[in-house]
Amino acid sequence: MPVTDNQGSFLNRISIRRNQVSNMENNHEQDQEDLELFQKHVAERFADLLPNDSSTTTDSPAKDQSPLFSISWYRKLLDVFLCCEAEFKALVLIGRDPVQFSKPPLDRLVPDILDRSIKSLDICNAVTHGLELVRHWQKLALTAVMALEQKPMGDGQVRRAKKALNTLLTSMMLDDKENNYHAKVAERTWSFGRRSGGAGNNANNKDRTNGTFRSMSWPVAKSWSASKQVQAMASTLVAPRGGESTGLALPIYIMSTIFVFVMWGLVSAIPCQERTGLLTHFPMMRNLNWGQSLISLQDKIAEEWKKKEKKGTTGLLDELQKMEKVAQNLVDFAENFQFPAEEEKVEEVAGQVAEMAEICRKMEEGLAPLQQQIREVFHRIVRSRGEVLEVLDQIGKMSTPVLY
């Protein structure tokens, strides 16, 4: 579907309408139309992420299908997040009276989504560390490919390939905490930053209001757990009750669900610190159209995670799973190699080397754009959080009594 066209027309529509009805009291009907359109776009975008064999129906035209759990698929997932987030912000913030956010249920829901945004920033940071580790693995695999592509194949090339592949497989088998330490072997410069610290609460509150983040190294603490972070995000996910489902509580719930789903999906795919016990299910509203695609995707991710977690896994990322399998086959060949190798065996190995080379090529092409999208998601969350905090700051000023 033409996501950017739909998004642009939606944002323009919201802006124009809010300008037209800013002095009208009865704009509930138009708000409901905007909310329905937002839900429709969410449903379409997540339906586009489902495999072609899915039973989920959609009015969207034929789509360029990326293999489920591949780098290109996760890039599409992040595109969906960014588009949904932009429409959500337009729907909830543009032209709104700040006083609305000080009344139930928004006075409870807004702090919840702000807390979820902070946890999402931590996950973005951890995922970026994980992607650096994946880059390290890709370089080890490429070292083996270059060694085994040399003709004729001799003992020296095979030993070099075996050493690189053993290092690769050993690193893949380390638990998440060990790998977090291992990944620090390579020097990295993060474009993310923590909130700049102040001498007191006033300084910190000012930073939060302005949404300012200082660029600096942001290491993952040894006690930090990706699975617990996702669980904490999901634990406060409560569907709107009664009349709340027709107001702003519903889009906030939808966006909160998207936050949890996307961060959960990233953690399940990319090596992150302490993923043991990662959730395989969190509640969603099954009676709404936008939830059906999300539930279908959740079921597919949960099913794959359960399979992989039992035997230990580097994550659901398709390229990593294929890399691990081919690397093990090549190590088996290297351990039994005798010069000169049988022609039939050499041809078989050449096919596996070509497969590994293709995996490395896809990683080379996809990892940098994926990292860039993670940065974009990070900074988008920072900006949006800052805008919400500015609204809350306005409410605080309005409620402060004026002394004469």
mmCIF file of C-alpha atoms in Angstrom:
data_model
loop_
_atom_site.group_PDB
_atom_site.id
_atom_site.type_symbol
_atom_site.label_atom_id
_atom_site.label_comp_id
_atom_site.label_asym_id
_atom_site.label_seq_id
_atom_site.Cartn_x
_atom_site.Cartn_y
_atom_site.Cartn_z
ATOM 1 C CA MET A 1 0.000 0.000 0.000
ATOM 2 C CA PRO A 2 1.212 3.555 -0.579
ATOM 3 C CA VAL A 3 2.029 4.197 3.073
ATOM 4 C CA THR A 4 3.543 7.637 2.644
ATOM 5 C CA ASP A 5 0.620 8.848 0.498
ATOM 6 C CA ASN A 6 -1.924 7.665 3.063
ATOM 7 C CA GLN A 7 0.091 9.133 5.900
ATOM 8 C CA GLY A 8 0.500 12.504 4.185
ATOM 9 C CA SER A 9 -3.193 12.811 3.344
ATOM 10 C CA PHE A 10 -4.135 11.749 6.884
ATOM 11 C CA LEU A 11 -1.849 14.330 8.511
ATOM 12 C CA ASN A 12 -3.073 17.101 6.189
ATOM 13 C CA ARG A 13 -6.678 16.143 6.892
ATOM 14 C CA ILE A 14 -6.129 16.278 10.666
ATOM 15 C CA SER A 15 -4.356 19.651 10.482
ATOM 16 C CA ILE A 16 -7.027 21.257 8.288
ATOM 17 C CA ARG A 17 -9.899 19.897 10.352
ATOM 18 C CA ARG A 18 -8.463 20.981 13.670
ATOM 19 C CA ASN A 19 -7.951 24.509 12.296
ATOM 20 C CA GLN A 20 -11.555 24.595 11.084
ATOM 21 C CA VAL A 21 -13.163 23.284 14.258
ATOM 22 C CA SER A 22 -10.860 24.840 16.822
ATOM 23 C CA ASN A 23 -13.689 27.136 17.969
ATOM 24 C CA MET A 24 -16.465 24.531 17.758
ATOM 25 C CA GLU A 25 -17.643 22.531 20.735
ATOM 26 C CA ASN A 26 -19.214 19.646 18.834
ATOM 27 C CA ASN A 27 -16.411 18.006 16.864
ATOM 28 C CA HIS A 28 -16.900 14.507 18.304
ATOM 29 C CA GLU A 29 -18.148 13.054 15.009
ATOM 30 C CA GLN A 30 -15.100 14.238 13.082
ATOM 31 C CA ASP A 31 -12.800 12.920 15.813
ATOM 32 C CA GLN A 32 -14.447 9.523 15.413
ATOM 33 C CA GLU A 33 -13.848 9.608 11.650
ATOM 34 C CA ASP A 34 -10.171 10.395 12.225
ATOM 35 C CA LEU A 35 -9.903 7.608 14.792
ATOM 36 C CA GLU A 36 -11.485 5.085 12.413
ATOM 37 C CA LEU A 37 -9.094 6.136 9.650
ATOM 38 C CA PHE A 38 -6.122 5.740 12.005
ATOM 39 C CA GLN A 39 -7.277 2.234 12.937
ATOM 40 C CA LYS A 40 -7.728 1.375 9.256
ATOM 41 C CA HIS A 41 -4.165 2.452 8.457
ATOM 42 C CA VAL A 42 -2.772 0.476 11.406
ATOM 43 C CA ALA A 43 -4.637 -2.636 10.244
ATOM 44 C CA GLU A 44 -3.428 -2.265 6.642
ATOM 45 C CA ARG A 45 0.190 -1.664 7.571
ATOM 46 C CA PHE A 46 0.490 -4.661 9.850
ATOM 47 C CA ALA A 47 -1.436 -6.833 7.378
ATOM 48 C CA ASP A 48 1.260 -5.981 4.824
ATOM 49 C CA LEU A 49 3.823 -7.577 7.147
ATOM 50 C CA LEU A 50 2.041 -10.938 7.140
ATOM 51 C CA PRO A 51 3.264 -13.701 4.799
ATOM 52 C CA ASN A 52 1.278 -14.152 1.596
ATOM 53 C CA ASP A 53 -0.154 -17.457 2.780
ATOM 54 C CA SER A 54 -1.863 -15.759 5.729
ATOM 55 C CA SER A 55 -5.623 -16.032 5.974
ATOM 56 C CA THR A 56 -5.806 -12.379 7.022
ATOM 57 C CA THR A 57 -7.789 -10.424 4.462
ATOM 58 C CA THR A 58 -6.906 -6.932 3.363
ATOM 59 C CA ASP A 59 -7.919 -4.508 0.665
ATOM 60 C CA SER A 60 -4.270 -3.658 0.058
ATOM 61 C CA PRO A 61 -2.837 -4.391 -3.393
ATOM 62 C CA ALA A 62 -0.183 -7.036 -3.998
ATOM 63 C CA LYS A 63 2.929 -6.232 -2.020
ATOM 64 C CA ASP A 64 6.641 -6.736 -2.318
ATOM 65 C CA GLN A 65 7.027 -9.587 0.157
ATOM 66 C CA SER A 66 10.093 -9.788 2.389
ATOM 67 C CA PRO A 67 10.854 -13.158 4.021
ATOM 68 C CA LEU A 68 9.432 -13.254 7.539
ATOM 69 C CA PHE A 69 12.067 -12.334 10.177
ATOM 70 C CA SER A 70 14.597 -11.189 7.547
ATOM 71 C CA ILE A 71 16.510 -7.915 7.851
ATOM 72 C CA SER A 72 14.314 -6.381 5.145
ATOM 73 C CA TRP A 73 11.185 -7.504 7.051
ATOM 74 C CA TYR A 74 12.344 -5.815 10.267
ATOM 75 C CA ARG A 75 13.108 -2.659 8.297
ATOM 76 C CA LYS A 76 9.495 -2.684 7.111
ATOM 77 C CA LEU A 77 8.337 -3.219 10.689
ATOM 78 C CA LEU A 78 10.220 -0.089 11.771
ATOM 79 C CA ASP A 79 8.748 1.861 8.843
ATOM 80 C CA VAL A 80 5.297 0.813 10.047
ATOM 81 C CA PHE A 81 6.143 1.993 13.568
ATOM 82 C CA LEU A 82 7.314 5.406 12.332
ATOM 83 C CA CYS A 83 4.207 5.925 10.169
ATOM 84 C CA CYS A 84 1.821 4.868 12.933
ATOM 85 C CA GLU A 85 3.627 7.048 15.471
ATOM 86 C CA ALA A 86 3.370 10.118 13.225
ATOM 87 C CA GLU A 87 -0.369 9.625 12.691
ATOM 88 C CA PHE A 88 -0.914 8.915 16.382
ATOM 89 C CA LYS A 89 0.787 12.143 17.379
ATOM 90 C CA ALA A 90 -1.267 14.129 14.867
ATOM 91 C CA LEU A 91 -4.490 12.528 16.083
ATOM 92 C CA VAL A 92 -3.821 13.023 19.787
ATOM 93 C CA LEU A 93 -1.823 16.258 19.996
ATOM 94 C CA ILE A 94 -2.618 18.598 17.084
ATOM 95 C CA GLY A 95 -5.083 21.308 18.066
ATOM 96 C CA ARG A 96 -6.006 19.702 21.379
ATOM 97 C CA ASP A 97 -6.867 21.607 24.532
ATOM 98 C CA PRO A 98 -4.100 20.661 27.021
ATOM 99 C CA VAL A 99 -6.712 20.444 29.778
ATOM 100 C CA GLN A 100 -7.972 17.194 28.214
ATOM 101 C CA PHE A 101 -4.790 15.458 29.316
ATOM 102 C CA SER A 102 -5.335 16.356 32.962
ATOM 103 C CA LYS A 103 -8.684 14.540 33.137
ATOM 104 C CA PRO A 104 -9.406 10.802 33.517
ATOM 105 C CA PRO A 105 -8.497 8.499 31.881
ATOM 106 C CA LEU A 106 -5.770 10.473 30.064
ATOM 107 C CA ASP A 107 -4.189 11.630 33.322
ATOM 108 C CA ARG A 108 -3.365 7.942 33.896
ATOM 109 C CA LEU A 109 -2.693 6.792 30.320
ATOM 110 C CA VAL A 110 -0.311 9.569 29.271
ATOM 111 C CA PRO A 111 2.235 8.874 32.065
ATOM 112 C CA ASP A 112 2.016 5.173 31.155
ATOM 113 C CA ILE A 113 2.935 5.754 27.523
ATOM 114 C CA LEU A 114 5.707 8.154 28.545
ATOM 115 C CA ASP A 115 7.163 5.428 30.752
ATOM 116 C CA ARG A 116 6.832 2.969 27.868
ATOM 117 C CA SER A 117 8.742 5.370 25.636
ATOM 118 C CA ILE A 118 11.677 5.479 28.073
ATOM 119 C CA LYS A 119 11.800 1.687 28.185
ATOM 120 C CA SER A 120 11.703 1.655 24.381
ATOM 121 C CA LEU A 121 14.756 3.924 24.284
ATOM 122 C CA ASP A 122 16.638 1.431 26.452
ATOM 123 C CA ILE A 123 15.659 -1.386 24.104
ATOM 124 C CA CYS A 124 16.716 0.617 21.040
ATOM 125 C CA ASN A 125 20.097 1.107 22.684
ATOM 126 C CA ALA A 126 20.446 -2.600 23.527
ATOM 127 C CA VAL A 127 19.404 -3.619 20.011
ATOM 128 C CA THR A 128 22.041 -1.309 18.548
ATOM 129 C CA HIS A 129 24.680 -3.030 20.683
ATOM 130 C CA GLY A 130 23.323 -6.333 19.388
ATOM 131 C CA LEU A 131 23.563 -5.217 15.768
ATOM 132 C CA GLU A 132 27.228 -4.351 16.293
ATOM 133 C CA LEU A 133 27.747 -7.919 17.472
ATOM 134 C CA VAL A 134 25.954 -9.195 14.362
ATOM 135 C CA ARG A 135 28.325 -7.095 12.244
ATOM 136 C CA HIS A 136 31.233 -8.786 14.039
ATOM 137 C CA TRP A 137 29.771 -12.196 13.201
ATOM 138 C CA GLN A 138 29.318 -11.177 9.583
ATOM 139 C CA LYS A 139 33.001 -10.244 9.341
ATOM 140 C CA LEU A 140 34.029 -13.623 10.781
ATOM 141 C CA ALA A 141 31.800 -15.421 8.270
ATOM 142 C CA LEU A 142 33.231 -13.334 5.439
ATOM 143 C CA THR A 143 36.767 -14.264 6.538
ATOM 144 C CA ALA A 144 35.824 -17.933 6.182
ATOM 145 C CA VAL A 145 34.220 -17.323 2.783
ATOM 146 C CA MET A 146 37.302 -15.570 1.423
ATOM 147 C CA ALA A 147 39.550 -18.388 2.672
ATOM 148 C CA LEU A 148 37.436 -21.188 1.193
ATOM 149 C CA GLU A 149 36.944 -19.432 -2.139
ATOM 150 C CA GLN A 150 40.671 -19.654 -2.894
ATOM 151 C CA LYS A 151 41.720 -22.245 -5.487
ATOM 152 C CA PRO A 152 43.123 -24.769 -5.030
ATOM 153 C CA MET A 153 41.773 -25.401 -1.537
ATOM 154 C CA GLY A 154 44.641 -26.274 0.812
ATOM 155 C CA ASP A 155 45.253 -26.926 4.498
ATOM 156 C CA GLY A 156 46.132 -23.286 5.244
ATOM 157 C CA GLN A 157 42.890 -21.871 3.846
ATOM 158 C CA VAL A 158 40.794 -24.515 5.607
ATOM 159 C CA ARG A 159 42.503 -23.875 8.963
ATOM 160 C CA ARG A 160 41.936 -20.123 8.596
ATOM 161 C CA ALA A 161 38.259 -20.670 7.763
ATOM 162 C CA LYS A 162 37.825 -23.148 10.622
ATOM 163 C CA LYS A 163 39.318 -20.715 13.136
ATOM 164 C CA ALA A 164 36.982 -17.901 12.037
ATOM 165 C CA LEU A 165 33.933 -20.172 12.035
ATOM 166 C CA ASN A 166 34.702 -21.657 15.448
ATOM 167 C CA THR A 167 35.030 -18.138 16.864
ATOM 168 C CA LEU A 168 31.709 -17.264 15.219
ATOM 169 C CA LEU A 169 29.848 -20.296 16.573
ATOM 170 C CA THR A 170 31.367 -19.950 20.051
ATOM 171 C CA SER A 171 30.227 -16.332 20.218
ATOM 172 C CA MET A 172 26.758 -17.308 19.022
ATOM 173 C CA MET A 173 26.475 -19.906 21.790
ATOM 174 C CA LEU A 174 27.426 -17.498 24.581
ATOM 175 C CA ASP A 175 24.559 -16.290 26.708
ATOM 176 C CA ASP A 176 23.322 -12.760 26.216
ATOM 177 C CA LYS A 177 25.281 -11.239 29.122
ATOM 178 C CA GLU A 178 28.561 -12.782 27.968
ATOM 179 C CA ASN A 179 27.931 -11.581 24.438
ATOM 180 C CA ASN A 180 27.209 -8.077 25.664
ATOM 181 C CA TYR A 181 30.705 -8.076 27.133
ATOM 182 C CA HIS A 182 32.178 -9.795 24.076
ATOM 183 C CA ALA A 183 30.696 -7.197 21.733
ATOM 184 C CA LYS A 184 32.736 -4.471 23.414
ATOM 185 C CA VAL A 185 35.859 -5.819 21.728
ATOM 186 C CA ALA A 186 35.023 -3.622 18.765
ATOM 187 C CA GLU A 187 35.105 0.150 19.241
ATOM 188 C CA ARG A 188 31.733 1.785 18.796
ATOM 189 C CA THR A 189 30.397 5.309 18.800
ATOM 190 C CA TRP A 190 26.730 5.606 19.628
ATOM 191 C CA SER A 191 24.623 8.408 18.249
ATOM 192 C CA PHE A 192 22.179 7.914 21.083
ATOM 193 C CA GLY A 193 22.445 9.732 24.408
ATOM 194 C CA ARG A 194 21.122 9.769 27.910
ATOM 195 C CA ARG A 195 19.274 12.729 29.274
ATOM 196 C CA SER A 196 21.853 15.219 30.382
ATOM 197 C CA GLY A 197 22.052 15.134 34.152
ATOM 198 C CA GLY A 198 21.408 18.158 36.299
ATOM 199 C CA ALA A 199 22.185 19.257 39.808
ATOM 200 C CA GLY A 200 18.622 18.639 40.875
ATOM 201 C CA ASN A 201 15.101 17.724 39.884
ATOM 202 C CA ASN A 202 14.474 21.083 38.234
ATOM 203 C CA ALA A 203 17.311 20.543 35.773
ATOM 204 C CA ASN A 204 16.130 17.022 35.005
ATOM 205 C CA ASN A 205 12.546 18.167 34.512
ATOM 206 C CA LYS A 206 13.711 20.889 32.153
ATOM 207 C CA ASP A 207 15.626 18.341 30.094
ATOM 208 C CA ARG A 208 12.588 16.086 29.948
ATOM 209 C CA THR A 209 10.368 18.953 28.884
ATOM 210 C CA ASN A 210 12.692 19.997 26.094
ATOM 211 C CA GLY A 211 13.320 16.405 25.071
ATOM 212 C CA THR A 212 17.078 16.999 25.024
ATOM 213 C CA PHE A 213 19.424 14.028 24.974
ATOM 214 C CA ARG A 214 23.173 14.387 25.117
ATOM 215 C CA SER A 215 25.252 12.344 22.656
ATOM 216 C CA MET A 216 27.475 10.067 24.686
ATOM 217 C CA SER A 217 28.330 6.414 25.259
ATOM 218 C CA TRP A 218 25.394 4.511 26.703
ATOM 219 C CA PRO A 219 26.569 1.090 27.900
ATOM 220 C CA VAL A 220 24.063 -1.565 28.908
ATOM 221 C CA ALA A 221 24.189 -2.190 32.665
ATOM 222 C CA LYS A 222 25.026 -5.758 33.702
ATOM 223 C CA SER A 223 21.781 -5.997 35.670
ATOM 224 C CA TRP A 224 19.648 -4.862 32.726
ATOM 225 C CA SER A 225 17.300 -7.452 31.209
ATOM 226 C CA ALA A 226 15.627 -7.155 27.812
ATOM 227 C CA SER A 227 12.940 -9.687 28.743
ATOM 228 C CA LYS A 228 12.077 -7.847 31.976
ATOM 229 C CA GLN A 229 11.972 -4.538 30.107
ATOM 230 C CA VAL A 230 9.444 -5.915 27.615
ATOM 231 C CA GLN A 231 7.455 -7.518 30.431
ATOM 232 C CA ALA A 232 7.310 -4.193 32.283
ATOM 233 C CA MET A 233 6.039 -2.470 29.125
ATOM 234 C CA ALA A 234 3.330 -5.085 28.618
ATOM 235 C CA SER A 235 2.233 -5.316 32.266
ATOM 236 C CA THR A 236 0.473 -1.931 32.202
ATOM 237 C CA LEU A 237 -1.183 -2.539 28.822
ATOM 238 C CA VAL A 238 -4.887 -2.277 29.674
ATOM 239 C CA ALA A 239 -7.643 -2.023 27.065
ATOM 240 C CA PRO A 240 -10.047 0.954 27.281
ATOM 241 C CA ARG A 241 -13.169 0.297 29.298
ATOM 242 C CA GLY A 242 -16.736 1.298 28.440
ATOM 243 C CA GLY A 243 -16.982 4.818 27.083
ATOM 244 C CA GLU A 244 -13.195 5.173 26.982
ATOM 245 C CA SER A 245 -13.148 3.203 23.705
ATOM 246 C CA THR A 246 -14.641 6.141 21.794
ATOM 247 C CA GLY A 247 -12.238 8.801 23.051
ATOM 248 C CA LEU A 248 -8.500 9.447 23.028
ATOM 249 C CA ALA A 249 -7.935 6.463 25.315
ATOM 250 C CA LEU A 250 -8.278 4.132 22.308
ATOM 251 C CA PRO A 251 -5.505 5.621 20.102
ATOM 252 C CA ILE A 252 -3.232 5.761 23.156
ATOM 253 C CA TYR A 253 -3.924 2.076 23.784
ATOM 254 C CA ILE A 254 -3.312 1.257 20.107
ATOM 255 C CA MET A 255 0.018 3.089 20.072
ATOM 256 C CA SER A 256 1.013 1.533 23.392
ATOM 257 C CA THR A 257 0.316 -1.904 21.908
ATOM 258 C CA ILE A 258 2.433 -1.037 18.862
ATOM 259 C CA PHE A 259 5.265 0.102 21.154
ATOM 260 C CA VAL A 260 5.210 -3.218 23.021
ATOM 261 C CA PHE A 261 4.880 -5.334 19.877
ATOM 262 C CA VAL A 262 7.694 -3.648 17.943
ATOM 263 C CA MET A 263 10.145 -3.666 20.857
ATOM 264 C CA TRP A 264 9.254 -7.286 21.641
ATOM 265 C CA GLY A 265 9.807 -8.185 17.999
ATOM 266 C CA LEU A 266 13.231 -6.514 17.937
ATOM 267 C CA VAL A 267 14.356 -8.228 21.146
ATOM 268 C CA SER A 268 13.285 -11.639 19.835
ATOM 269 C CA ALA A 269 15.230 -11.137 16.598
ATOM 270 C CA ILE A 270 18.479 -9.438 17.554
ATOM 271 C CA PRO A 271 20.950 -10.468 20.290
ATOM 272 C CA CYS A 272 20.085 -8.474 23.413
ATOM 273 C CA GLN A 273 21.222 -8.800 26.985
ATOM 274 C CA GLU A 274 19.239 -11.316 29.065
ATOM 275 C CA ARG A 275 16.366 -12.528 26.899
ATOM 276 C CA THR A 276 15.640 -15.612 29.018
ATOM 277 C CA GLY A 277 11.941 -15.827 29.803
ATOM 278 C CA LEU A 278 10.939 -13.406 27.046
ATOM 279 C CA LEU A 279 7.168 -13.050 26.807
ATOM 280 C CA THR A 280 5.453 -15.131 24.145
ATOM 281 C CA HIS A 281 2.075 -13.505 24.612
ATOM 282 C CA PHE A 282 0.611 -10.207 25.762
ATOM 283 C CA PRO A 283 -3.045 -9.127 25.698
ATOM 284 C CA MET A 284 -4.579 -7.474 22.644
ATOM 285 C CA MET A 285 -8.127 -6.512 21.718
ATOM 286 C CA ARG A 286 -9.266 -9.323 19.412
ATOM 287 C CA ASN A 287 -12.601 -7.709 18.553
ATOM 288 C CA LEU A 288 -11.067 -4.801 16.597
ATOM 289 C CA ASN A 289 -9.823 -5.026 13.002
ATOM 290 C CA TRP A 290 -6.440 -3.456 13.690
ATOM 291 C CA GLY A 291 -5.700 -6.133 16.289
ATOM 292 C CA GLN A 292 -6.139 -9.135 13.988
ATOM 293 C CA SER A 293 -2.918 -8.632 12.021
ATOM 294 C CA LEU A 294 -0.949 -7.905 15.182
ATOM 295 C CA ILE A 295 -2.284 -11.053 16.836
ATOM 296 C CA SER A 296 -1.386 -13.154 13.771
ATOM 297 C CA LEU A 297 2.152 -11.758 13.771
ATOM 298 C CA GLN A 298 2.432 -12.228 17.536
ATOM 299 C CA ASP A 299 1.468 -15.889 17.173
ATOM 300 C CA LYS A 300 4.082 -16.471 14.456
ATOM 301 C CA ILE A 301 6.873 -14.783 16.430
ATOM 302 C CA ALA A 302 5.891 -16.589 19.651
ATOM 303 C CA GLU A 303 5.810 -19.965 17.893
ATOM 304 C CA GLU A 304 9.290 -19.488 16.433
ATOM 305 C CA TRP A 305 10.700 -18.133 19.694
ATOM 306 C CA LYS A 306 9.464 -21.162 21.654
ATOM 307 C CA LYS A 307 11.240 -23.467 19.180
ATOM 308 C CA LYS A 308 14.515 -21.577 19.268
ATOM 309 C CA GLU A 309 14.633 -20.775 22.997
ATOM 310 C CA LYS A 310 14.644 -24.470 23.949
ATOM 311 C CA LYS A 311 17.948 -25.124 22.207
ATOM 312 C CA GLY A 312 19.467 -21.679 22.662
ATOM 313 C CA THR A 313 19.297 -19.080 19.948
ATOM 314 C CA THR A 314 21.001 -16.012 18.584
ATOM 315 C CA GLY A 315 17.555 -14.672 17.750
ATOM 316 C CA LEU A 316 14.887 -15.055 15.113
ATOM 317 C CA LEU A 317 16.687 -12.957 12.488
ATOM 318 C CA ASP A 318 16.512 -15.120 9.367
ATOM 319 C CA GLU A 319 20.039 -14.329 8.192
ATOM 320 C CA LEU A 320 21.504 -15.308 11.580
ATOM 321 C CA GLN A 321 19.704 -18.638 11.647
ATOM 322 C CA LYS A 322 20.959 -19.474 8.160
ATOM 323 C CA MET A 323 24.479 -18.297 9.010
ATOM 324 C CA GLU A 324 24.633 -20.530 12.082
ATOM 325 C CA LYS A 325 23.476 -23.591 10.120
ATOM 326 C CA VAL A 326 25.907 -23.094 7.217
ATOM 327 C CA ALA A 327 28.790 -22.285 9.591
ATOM 328 C CA GLN A 328 28.280 -25.584 11.414
ATOM 329 C CA ASN A 329 28.287 -27.498 8.113
ATOM 330 C CA LEU A 330 31.518 -25.810 7.038
ATOM 331 C CA VAL A 331 33.178 -26.568 10.390
ATOM 332 C CA ASP A 332 32.228 -30.231 9.981
ATOM 333 C CA PHE A 333 33.872 -30.191 6.556
ATOM 334 C CA ALA A 334 37.003 -28.461 7.882
ATOM 335 C CA GLU A 335 37.440 -30.966 10.720
ATOM 336 C CA ASN A 336 37.456 -33.874 8.276
ATOM 337 C CA PHE A 337 39.414 -32.147 5.509
ATOM 338 C CA GLN A 338 42.321 -33.960 3.907
ATOM 339 C CA PHE A 339 44.351 -32.591 1.032
ATOM 340 C CA PRO A 340 43.608 -33.122 -1.769
ATOM 341 C CA ALA A 341 39.855 -33.089 -1.173
ATOM 342 C CA GLU A 342 37.474 -35.200 -3.218
ATOM 343 C CA GLU A 343 36.023 -33.298 -6.162
ATOM 344 C CA GLU A 344 32.450 -34.140 -5.175
ATOM 345 C CA LYS A 345 33.059 -32.843 -1.644
ATOM 346 C CA VAL A 346 34.675 -29.665 -2.957
ATOM 347 C CA GLU A 347 31.627 -28.978 -5.147
ATOM 348 C CA GLU A 348 29.281 -29.523 -2.210
ATOM 349 C CA VAL A 349 31.285 -27.156 -0.022
ATOM 350 C CA ALA A 350 31.454 -24.591 -2.826
ATOM 351 C CA GLY A 351 27.653 -24.428 -2.758
ATOM 352 C CA GLN A 352 27.657 -23.804 0.995
ATOM 353 C CA VAL A 353 30.390 -21.184 0.661
ATOM 354 C CA ALA A 354 28.286 -19.440 -1.987
ATOM 355 C CA GLU A 355 25.297 -19.560 0.371
ATOM 356 C CA MET A 356 27.360 -18.030 3.178
ATOM 357 C CA ALA A 357 28.635 -15.350 0.798
ATOM 358 C CA GLU A 358 25.034 -14.482 -0.103
ATOM 359 C CA ILE A 359 24.103 -14.246 3.585
ATOM 360 C CA CYS A 360 27.051 -11.906 4.164
ATOM 361 C CA ARG A 361 26.017 -9.802 1.168
ATOM 362 C CA LYS A 362 22.470 -9.398 2.493
ATOM 363 C CA MET A 363 23.853 -8.411 5.883
ATOM 364 C CA GLU A 364 26.254 -5.931 4.323
ATOM 365 C CA GLU A 365 23.388 -4.309 2.433
ATOM 366 C CA GLY A 366 20.806 -4.425 5.215
ATOM 367 C CA LEU A 367 22.498 -3.932 8.585
ATOM 368 C CA ALA A 368 23.559 -0.295 8.115
ATOM 369 C CA PRO A 369 20.072 0.849 6.988
ATOM 370 C CA LEU A 370 18.528 -1.152 9.849
ATOM 371 C CA GLN A 371 20.824 0.566 12.360
ATOM 372 C CA GLN A 372 19.916 3.922 10.840
ATOM 373 C CA GLN A 373 16.223 3.143 11.269
ATOM 374 C CA ILE A 374 16.782 2.196 14.907
ATOM 375 C CA ARG A 375 18.418 5.610 15.380
ATOM 376 C CA GLU A 376 15.480 7.275 13.657
ATOM 377 C CA VAL A 377 13.013 5.441 15.896
ATOM 378 C CA PHE A 378 15.059 6.435 18.944
ATOM 379 C CA HIS A 379 15.149 10.125 18.067
ATOM 380 C CA ARG A 380 11.487 10.143 17.010
ATOM 381 C CA ILE A 381 10.514 8.774 20.419
ATOM 382 C CA VAL A 382 12.688 11.403 22.104
ATOM 383 C CA ARG A 383 11.061 14.242 20.134
ATOM 384 C CA SER A 384 7.508 13.010 20.629
ATOM 385 C CA ARG A 385 8.063 12.458 24.325
ATOM 386 C CA GLY A 386 9.376 16.004 24.603
ATOM 387 C CA GLU A 387 6.263 17.366 22.874
ATOM 388 C CA VAL A 388 3.970 15.503 25.271
ATOM 389 C CA LEU A 389 5.962 16.766 28.241
ATOM 390 C CA GLU A 390 5.586 20.326 26.953
ATOM 391 C CA VAL A 391 1.807 19.854 26.957
ATOM 392 C CA LEU A 392 1.929 18.538 30.519
ATOM 393 C CA ASP A 393 4.091 21.508 31.466
ATOM 394 C CA GLN A 394 1.413 23.844 30.069
ATOM 395 C CA ILE A 395 -1.180 22.091 32.228
ATOM 396 C CA GLY A 396 1.026 22.573 35.274
ATOM 397 C CA LYS A 397 1.367 26.298 34.562
ATOM 398 C CA MET A 398 -2.388 26.670 34.016
ATOM 399 C CA SER A 399 -3.152 25.024 37.357
ATOM 400 C CA THR A 400 -0.598 27.100 39.282
ATOM 401 C CA PRO A 401 -2.377 29.893 41.220
ATOM 402 C CA VAL A 402 -1.326 33.437 40.364
ATOM 403 C CA LEU A 403 -0.199 35.475 43.371
ATOM 404 C CA TYR A 404 -1.194 39.149 43.432
#
